[in-house]
mmCIF file of N, CA and C in Angstrom:
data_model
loop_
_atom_site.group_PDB
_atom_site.id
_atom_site.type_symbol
_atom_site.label_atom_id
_atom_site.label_comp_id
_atom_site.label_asym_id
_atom_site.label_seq_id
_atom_site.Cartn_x
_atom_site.Cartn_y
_atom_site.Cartn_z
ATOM 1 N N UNK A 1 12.274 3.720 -11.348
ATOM 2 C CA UNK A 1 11.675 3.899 -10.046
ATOM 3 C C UNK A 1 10.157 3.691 -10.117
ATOM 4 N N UNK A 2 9.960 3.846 -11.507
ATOM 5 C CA UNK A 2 8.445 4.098 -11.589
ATOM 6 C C UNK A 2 7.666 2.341 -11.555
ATOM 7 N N UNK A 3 8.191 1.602 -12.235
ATOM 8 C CA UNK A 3 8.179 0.346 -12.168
ATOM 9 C C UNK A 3 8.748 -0.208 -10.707
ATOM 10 N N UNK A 4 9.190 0.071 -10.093
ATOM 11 C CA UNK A 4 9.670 -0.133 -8.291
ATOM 12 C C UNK A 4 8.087 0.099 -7.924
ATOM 13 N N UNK A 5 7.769 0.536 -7.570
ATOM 14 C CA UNK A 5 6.346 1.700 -7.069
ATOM 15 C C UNK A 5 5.704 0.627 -7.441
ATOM 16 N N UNK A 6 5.834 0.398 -8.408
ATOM 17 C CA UNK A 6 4.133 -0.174 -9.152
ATOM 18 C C UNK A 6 4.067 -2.029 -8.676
ATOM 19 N N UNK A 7 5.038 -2.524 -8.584
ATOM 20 C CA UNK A 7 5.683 -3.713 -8.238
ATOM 21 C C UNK A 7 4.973 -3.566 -7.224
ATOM 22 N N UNK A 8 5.617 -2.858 -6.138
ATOM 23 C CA UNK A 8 5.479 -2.706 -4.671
ATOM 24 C C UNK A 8 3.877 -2.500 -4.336
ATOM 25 N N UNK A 9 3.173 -1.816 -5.191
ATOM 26 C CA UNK A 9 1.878 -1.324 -5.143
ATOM 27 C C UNK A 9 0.637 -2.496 -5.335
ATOM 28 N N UNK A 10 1.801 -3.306 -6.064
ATOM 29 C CA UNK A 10 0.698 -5.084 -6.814
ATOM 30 C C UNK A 10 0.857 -5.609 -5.798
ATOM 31 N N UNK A 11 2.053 -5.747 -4.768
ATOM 32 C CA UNK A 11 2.199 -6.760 -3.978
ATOM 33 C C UNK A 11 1.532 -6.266 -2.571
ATOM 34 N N UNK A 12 1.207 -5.513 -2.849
ATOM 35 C CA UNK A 12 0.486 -4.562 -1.014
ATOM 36 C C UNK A 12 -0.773 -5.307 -1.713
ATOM 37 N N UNK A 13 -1.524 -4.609 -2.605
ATOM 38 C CA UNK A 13 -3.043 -5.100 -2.986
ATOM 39 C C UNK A 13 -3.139 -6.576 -2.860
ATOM 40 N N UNK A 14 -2.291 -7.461 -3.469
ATOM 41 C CA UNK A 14 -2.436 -8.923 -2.616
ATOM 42 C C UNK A 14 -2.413 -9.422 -1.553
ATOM 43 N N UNK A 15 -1.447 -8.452 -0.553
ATOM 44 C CA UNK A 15 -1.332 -8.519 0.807
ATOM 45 C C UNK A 15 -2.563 -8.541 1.164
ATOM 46 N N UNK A 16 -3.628 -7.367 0.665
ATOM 47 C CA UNK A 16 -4.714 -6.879 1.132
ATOM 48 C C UNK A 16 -5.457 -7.933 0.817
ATOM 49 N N UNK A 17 -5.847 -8.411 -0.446
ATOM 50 C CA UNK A 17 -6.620 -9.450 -0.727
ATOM 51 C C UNK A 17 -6.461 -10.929 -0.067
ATOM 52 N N UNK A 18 -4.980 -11.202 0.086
ATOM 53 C CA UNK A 18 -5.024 -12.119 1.180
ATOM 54 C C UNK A 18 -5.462 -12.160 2.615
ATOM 55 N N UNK A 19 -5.090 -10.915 2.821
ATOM 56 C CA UNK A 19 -5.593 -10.941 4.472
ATOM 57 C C UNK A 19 -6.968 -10.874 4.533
ATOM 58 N N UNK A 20 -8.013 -10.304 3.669
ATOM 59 C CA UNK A 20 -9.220 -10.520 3.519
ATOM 60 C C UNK A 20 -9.939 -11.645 3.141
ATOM 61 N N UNK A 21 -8.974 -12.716 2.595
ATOM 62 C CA UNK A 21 -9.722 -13.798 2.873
ATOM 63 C C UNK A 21 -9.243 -14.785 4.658
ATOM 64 N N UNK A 22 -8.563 -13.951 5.296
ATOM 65 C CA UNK A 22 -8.221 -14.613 6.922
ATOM 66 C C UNK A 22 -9.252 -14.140 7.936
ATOM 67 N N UNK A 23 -9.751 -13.124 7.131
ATOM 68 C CA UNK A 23 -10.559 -12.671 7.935
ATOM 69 C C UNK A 23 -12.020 -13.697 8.545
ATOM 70 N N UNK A 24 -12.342 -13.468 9.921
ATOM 71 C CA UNK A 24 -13.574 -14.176 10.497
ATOM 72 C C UNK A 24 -14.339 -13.619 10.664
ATOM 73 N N UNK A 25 -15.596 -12.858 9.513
ATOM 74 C CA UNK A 25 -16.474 -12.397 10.420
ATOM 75 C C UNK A 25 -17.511 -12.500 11.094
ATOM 76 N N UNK A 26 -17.333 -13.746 11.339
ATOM 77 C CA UNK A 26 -18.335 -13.964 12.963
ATOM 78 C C UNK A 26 -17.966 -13.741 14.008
ATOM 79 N N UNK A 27 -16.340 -13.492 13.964
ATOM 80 C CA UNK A 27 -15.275 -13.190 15.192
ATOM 81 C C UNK A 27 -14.240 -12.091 14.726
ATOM 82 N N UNK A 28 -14.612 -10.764 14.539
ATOM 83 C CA UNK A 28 -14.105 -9.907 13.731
ATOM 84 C C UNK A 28 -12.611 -9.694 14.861
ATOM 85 N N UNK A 29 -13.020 -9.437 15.600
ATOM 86 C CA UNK A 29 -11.532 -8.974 16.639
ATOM 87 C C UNK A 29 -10.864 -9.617 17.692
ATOM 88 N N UNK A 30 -11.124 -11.472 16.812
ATOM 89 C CA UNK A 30 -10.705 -12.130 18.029
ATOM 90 C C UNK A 30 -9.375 -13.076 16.747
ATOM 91 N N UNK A 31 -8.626 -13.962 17.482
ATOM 92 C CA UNK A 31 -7.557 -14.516 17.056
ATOM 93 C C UNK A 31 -6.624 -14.135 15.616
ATOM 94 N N UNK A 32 -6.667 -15.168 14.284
ATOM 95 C CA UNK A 32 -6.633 -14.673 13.527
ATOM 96 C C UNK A 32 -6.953 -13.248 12.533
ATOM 97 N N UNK A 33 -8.262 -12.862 13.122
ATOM 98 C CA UNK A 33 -8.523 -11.971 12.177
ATOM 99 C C UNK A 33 -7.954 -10.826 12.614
ATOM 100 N N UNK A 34 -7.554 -10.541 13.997
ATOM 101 C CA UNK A 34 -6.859 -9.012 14.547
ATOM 102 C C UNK A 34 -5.606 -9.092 13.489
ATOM 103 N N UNK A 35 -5.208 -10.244 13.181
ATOM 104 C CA UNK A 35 -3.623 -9.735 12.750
ATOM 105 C C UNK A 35 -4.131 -9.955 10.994
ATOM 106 N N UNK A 36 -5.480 -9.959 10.540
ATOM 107 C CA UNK A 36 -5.382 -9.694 9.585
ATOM 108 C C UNK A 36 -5.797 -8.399 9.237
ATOM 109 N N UNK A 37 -6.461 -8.294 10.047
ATOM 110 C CA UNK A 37 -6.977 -6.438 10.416
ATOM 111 C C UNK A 37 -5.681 -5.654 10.221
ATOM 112 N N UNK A 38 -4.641 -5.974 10.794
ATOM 113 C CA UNK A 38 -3.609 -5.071 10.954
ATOM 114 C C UNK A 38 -2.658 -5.410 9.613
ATOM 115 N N UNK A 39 -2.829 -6.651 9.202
ATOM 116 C CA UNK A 39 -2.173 -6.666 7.791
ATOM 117 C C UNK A 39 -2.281 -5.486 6.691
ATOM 118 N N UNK A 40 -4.584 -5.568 6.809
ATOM 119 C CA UNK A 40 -5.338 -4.763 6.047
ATOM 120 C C UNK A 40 -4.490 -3.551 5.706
ATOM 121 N N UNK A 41 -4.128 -3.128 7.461
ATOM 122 C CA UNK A 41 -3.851 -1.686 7.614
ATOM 123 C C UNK A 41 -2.657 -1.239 7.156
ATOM 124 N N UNK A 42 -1.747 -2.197 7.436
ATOM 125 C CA UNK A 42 -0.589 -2.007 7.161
ATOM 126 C C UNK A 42 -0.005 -1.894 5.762
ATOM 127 N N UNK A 43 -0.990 -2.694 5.037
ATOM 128 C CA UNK A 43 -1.174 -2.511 3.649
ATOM 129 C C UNK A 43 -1.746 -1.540 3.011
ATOM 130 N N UNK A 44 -2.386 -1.095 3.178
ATOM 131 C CA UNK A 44 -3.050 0.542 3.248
ATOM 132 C C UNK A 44 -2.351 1.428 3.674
ATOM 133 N N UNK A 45 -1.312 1.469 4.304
ATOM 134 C CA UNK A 45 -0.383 2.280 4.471
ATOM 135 C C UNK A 45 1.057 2.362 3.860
ATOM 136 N N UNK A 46 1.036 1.233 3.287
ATOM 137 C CA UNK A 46 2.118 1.490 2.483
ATOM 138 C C UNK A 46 1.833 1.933 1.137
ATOM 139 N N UNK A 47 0.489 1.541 0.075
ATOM 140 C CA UNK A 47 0.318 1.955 -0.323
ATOM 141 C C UNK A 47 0.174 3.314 -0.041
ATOM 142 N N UNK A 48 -0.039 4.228 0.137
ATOM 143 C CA UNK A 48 -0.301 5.205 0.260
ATOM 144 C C UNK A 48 1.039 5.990 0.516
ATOM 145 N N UNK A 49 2.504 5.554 1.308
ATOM 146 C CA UNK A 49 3.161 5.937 1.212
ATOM 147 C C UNK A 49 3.831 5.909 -0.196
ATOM 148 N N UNK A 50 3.546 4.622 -0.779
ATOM 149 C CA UNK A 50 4.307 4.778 -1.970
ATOM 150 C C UNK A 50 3.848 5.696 -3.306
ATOM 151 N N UNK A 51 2.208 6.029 -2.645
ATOM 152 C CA UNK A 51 1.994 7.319 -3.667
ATOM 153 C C UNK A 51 2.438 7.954 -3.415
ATOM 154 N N UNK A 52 2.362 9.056 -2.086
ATOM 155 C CA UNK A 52 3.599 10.312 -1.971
ATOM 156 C C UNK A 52 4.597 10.022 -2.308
ATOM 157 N N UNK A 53 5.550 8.929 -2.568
ATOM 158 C CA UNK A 53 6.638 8.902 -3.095
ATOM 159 C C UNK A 53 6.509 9.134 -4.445
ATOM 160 N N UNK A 54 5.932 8.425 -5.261
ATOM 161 C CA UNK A 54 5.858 9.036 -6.810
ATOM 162 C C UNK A 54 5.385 10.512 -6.844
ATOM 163 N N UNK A 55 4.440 10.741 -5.727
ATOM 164 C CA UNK A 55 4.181 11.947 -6.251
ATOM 165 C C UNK A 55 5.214 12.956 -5.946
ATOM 166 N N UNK A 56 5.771 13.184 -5.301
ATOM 167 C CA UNK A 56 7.214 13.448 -5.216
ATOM 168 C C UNK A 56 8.346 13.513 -6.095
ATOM 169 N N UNK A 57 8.332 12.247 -6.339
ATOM 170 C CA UNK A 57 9.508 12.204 -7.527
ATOM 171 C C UNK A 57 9.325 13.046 -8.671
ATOM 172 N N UNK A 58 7.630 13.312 -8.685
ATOM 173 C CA UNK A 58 7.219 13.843 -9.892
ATOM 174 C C UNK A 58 7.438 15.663 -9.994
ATOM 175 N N UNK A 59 6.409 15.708 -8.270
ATOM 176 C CA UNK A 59 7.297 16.945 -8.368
ATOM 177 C C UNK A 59 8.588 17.677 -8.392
ATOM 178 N N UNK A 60 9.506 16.801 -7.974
ATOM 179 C CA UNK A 60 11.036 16.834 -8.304
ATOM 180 C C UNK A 60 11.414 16.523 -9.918
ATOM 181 N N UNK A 61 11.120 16.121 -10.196
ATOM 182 C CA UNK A 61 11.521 16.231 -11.779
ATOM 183 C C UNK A 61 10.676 17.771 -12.439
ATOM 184 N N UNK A 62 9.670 17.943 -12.501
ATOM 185 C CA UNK A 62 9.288 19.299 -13.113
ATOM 186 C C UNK A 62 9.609 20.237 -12.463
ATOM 187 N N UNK A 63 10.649 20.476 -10.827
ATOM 188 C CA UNK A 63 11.427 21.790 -10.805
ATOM 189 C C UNK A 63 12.413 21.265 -11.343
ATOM 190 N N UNK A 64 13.294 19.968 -11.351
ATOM 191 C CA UNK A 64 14.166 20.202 -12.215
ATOM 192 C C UNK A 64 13.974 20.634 -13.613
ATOM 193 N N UNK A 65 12.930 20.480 -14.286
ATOM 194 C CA UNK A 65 13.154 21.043 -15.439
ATOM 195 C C UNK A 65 12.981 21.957 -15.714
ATOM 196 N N UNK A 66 12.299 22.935 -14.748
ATOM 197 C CA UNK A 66 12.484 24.189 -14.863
ATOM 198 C C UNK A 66 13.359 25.212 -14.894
ATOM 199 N N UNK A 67 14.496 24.383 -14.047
ATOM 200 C CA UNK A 67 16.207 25.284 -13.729
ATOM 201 C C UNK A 67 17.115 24.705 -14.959
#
């Protein structure tokens, strides 16, 4: 799972790095760049979900090993 995460985590950061090069900023919130704005974001949000998920898993494994 831990290698899932991390996969998933490389391919958001390229997302991100790609959409940052779509970006226009002489025209920050007009055509192309809104939907790279929202790529940005959207990528930033998954990362971030997929940390609470490890971090999760993690705390689920050390109560299991406690019982």
């Amino acid at each position: 799972m831990k290698l899932f995460t991390n996969i998933l985590v490389v391919l958001a950061i390229g997302l991100i790095i790609f959409n940052i090069s779509l970006l226009d900023f002489k025209h920050p919130l007009e055509g192309n760049s809104m939907i790279a704005f929202i790529g940005i974001a959207a990528s930033f949000c998954a990362i971030l979900i997929l940390l609470i998920f490890r971090m999760s898993k993690s705390i689920e494994e050390k109560m299991n090993d406690k019982f």
